[in-house]
Each structure stands twice: as C-alpha cells, then as structure tokens.
XYZ file of C-alpha atoms in Angstrom:
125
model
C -12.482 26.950 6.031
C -12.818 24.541 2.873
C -9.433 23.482 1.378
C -8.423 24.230 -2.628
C -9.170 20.512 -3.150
C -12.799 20.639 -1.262
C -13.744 23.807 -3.952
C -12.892 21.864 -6.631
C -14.491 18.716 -5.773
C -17.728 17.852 -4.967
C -18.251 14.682 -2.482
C -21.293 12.323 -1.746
C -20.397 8.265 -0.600
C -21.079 7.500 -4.177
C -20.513 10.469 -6.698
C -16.984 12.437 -6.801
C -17.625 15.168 -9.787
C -14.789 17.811 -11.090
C -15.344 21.548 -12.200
C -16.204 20.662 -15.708
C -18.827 17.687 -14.626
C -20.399 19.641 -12.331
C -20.438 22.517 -14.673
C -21.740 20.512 -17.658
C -24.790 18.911 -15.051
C -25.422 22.511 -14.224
C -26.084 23.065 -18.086
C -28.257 20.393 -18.295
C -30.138 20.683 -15.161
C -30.888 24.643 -16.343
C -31.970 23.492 -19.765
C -34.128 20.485 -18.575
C -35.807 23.311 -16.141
C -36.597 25.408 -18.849
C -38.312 22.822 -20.532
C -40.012 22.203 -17.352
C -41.240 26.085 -17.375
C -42.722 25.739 -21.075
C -44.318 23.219 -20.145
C -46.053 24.955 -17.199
C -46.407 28.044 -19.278
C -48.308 26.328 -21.986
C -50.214 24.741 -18.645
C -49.892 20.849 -19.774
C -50.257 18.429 -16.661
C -47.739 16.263 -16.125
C -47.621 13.625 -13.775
C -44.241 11.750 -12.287
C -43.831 9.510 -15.279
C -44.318 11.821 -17.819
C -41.492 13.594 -15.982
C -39.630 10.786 -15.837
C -40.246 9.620 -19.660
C -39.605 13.123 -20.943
C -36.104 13.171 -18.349
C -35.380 10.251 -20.114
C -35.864 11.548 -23.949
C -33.914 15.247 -22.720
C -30.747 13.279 -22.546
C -31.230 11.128 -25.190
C -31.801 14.357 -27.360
C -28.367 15.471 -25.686
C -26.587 12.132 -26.227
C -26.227 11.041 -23.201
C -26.303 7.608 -21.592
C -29.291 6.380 -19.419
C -28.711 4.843 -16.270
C -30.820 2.025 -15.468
C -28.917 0.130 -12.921
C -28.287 1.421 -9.442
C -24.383 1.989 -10.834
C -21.309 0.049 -10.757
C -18.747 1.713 -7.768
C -19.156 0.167 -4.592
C -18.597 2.490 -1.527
C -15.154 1.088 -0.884
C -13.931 1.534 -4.452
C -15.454 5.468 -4.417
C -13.753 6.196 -1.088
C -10.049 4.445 -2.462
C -10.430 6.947 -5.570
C -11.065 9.655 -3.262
C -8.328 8.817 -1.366
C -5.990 7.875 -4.481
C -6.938 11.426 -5.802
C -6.217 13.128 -2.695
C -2.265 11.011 -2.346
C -1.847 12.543 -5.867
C -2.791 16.014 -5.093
C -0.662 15.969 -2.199
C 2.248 14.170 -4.455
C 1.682 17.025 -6.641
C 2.538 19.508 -4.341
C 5.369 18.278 -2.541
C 9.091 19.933 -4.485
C 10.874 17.766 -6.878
C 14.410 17.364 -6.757
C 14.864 20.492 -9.749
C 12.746 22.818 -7.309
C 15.276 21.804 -5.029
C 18.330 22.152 -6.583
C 17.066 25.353 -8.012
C 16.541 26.593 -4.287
C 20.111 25.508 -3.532
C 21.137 27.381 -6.102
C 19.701 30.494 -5.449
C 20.853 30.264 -2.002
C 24.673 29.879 -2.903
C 24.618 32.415 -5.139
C 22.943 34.939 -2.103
C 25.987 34.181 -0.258
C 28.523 34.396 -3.077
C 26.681 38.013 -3.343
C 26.758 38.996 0.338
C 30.242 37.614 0.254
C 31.256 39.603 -2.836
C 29.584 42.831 -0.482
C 31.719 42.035 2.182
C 34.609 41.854 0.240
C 33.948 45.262 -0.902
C 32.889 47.280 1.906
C 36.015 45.860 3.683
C 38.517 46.838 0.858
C 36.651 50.470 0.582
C 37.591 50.944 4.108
C-alpha cells in the first residue's frame, strides 16, 4: 500500500515533482495535445522536428524556460533531496514539546476528575 508521502510525490532517479508541478505539467501536456489534434484534424503532416520546433514555441507561448542541457542535479544530489525531504516529513510528524505538555495535561486533569468521582461516590455512600 503506497504511503501519504508516495501519493504526493512523484519519483524517477532524476525528477522529484509535487501536487501542483505535476498538476501544472498535466495542464500543459493536455493543451499541447490538443494542439496536436488540430493539427491532425486540419490533416497537416508533421514530421519529428516540426514536433519538436512547435514543442519548443508551445512553451515559449506559455513562458516557460527551454531546456537545452541534459540538466544540472546529479543522481546523488536528487537522491539527498529525496532523502532531506523525507527527514523533514518525518520531523514534521513527530509531537513537539506543546503537544506534549498538552497531553500531560489532559491526562492530570482525567485523574483529578476520576478522583473528584471517587470522592463523591464514596461520601454518597
């Protein structure tokens, strides 16, 4: 069964993506595709670099950036994010010391309560 953290993330050796980057890719994957189906409607060929060219001026047109490098992160540096991301999430969930001394709290005052109860059955007897 996949953890919170594995439904929110996305993981390849290279690319960690969150909700919002994944859903934003989605956006432009599904408008690039329509694009793609005009252009098979209105039945113009298109060969690989006219694909790639026209790619190219979609994200321009969207302002985004162009790779044209293989990227920067190394496979070390993607995995020690990953695993810096997952120390935080588990950081995250561990109790601080106010969730602590709030469940101290509420524990005292259960047995003030049941002491209080005790009190009072044994006087009503």
């Amino acid at each position: 069964m996949a953890s919170d953290r594995e439904n929110q993330m996305v993981r390849s050796p290279r690319i960690i993506l969150g909700i919002e980057e994944i859903e934003t890719l989605n956006r432009i994957v599904n408008a690039y595709l329509e694009f793609a189906e005009l252009q098979a409607q209105n039945r113009r060929p298109m060969h690989m670099t006219d694909w790639i060219s026209k790619l190219d001026d979609f994200l321009r047109l969207s302002d985004r950036e162009i790779l044209n490098h293989a990227g920067k992160v190394s496979h070390e540096d993607a995995k020690a994010q990953q695993e810096l991301e997952a120390y935080r999430q588990h950081q995250s969930s561990l109790p601080e010391s106010v969730d602590e001394h709030f469940d101290q709290t509420l524990n005292e005052l259960k047995r003030i309560e049941d002491e209080a109860k005790r009190r009072k059955e044994g006087d009503d007897a």
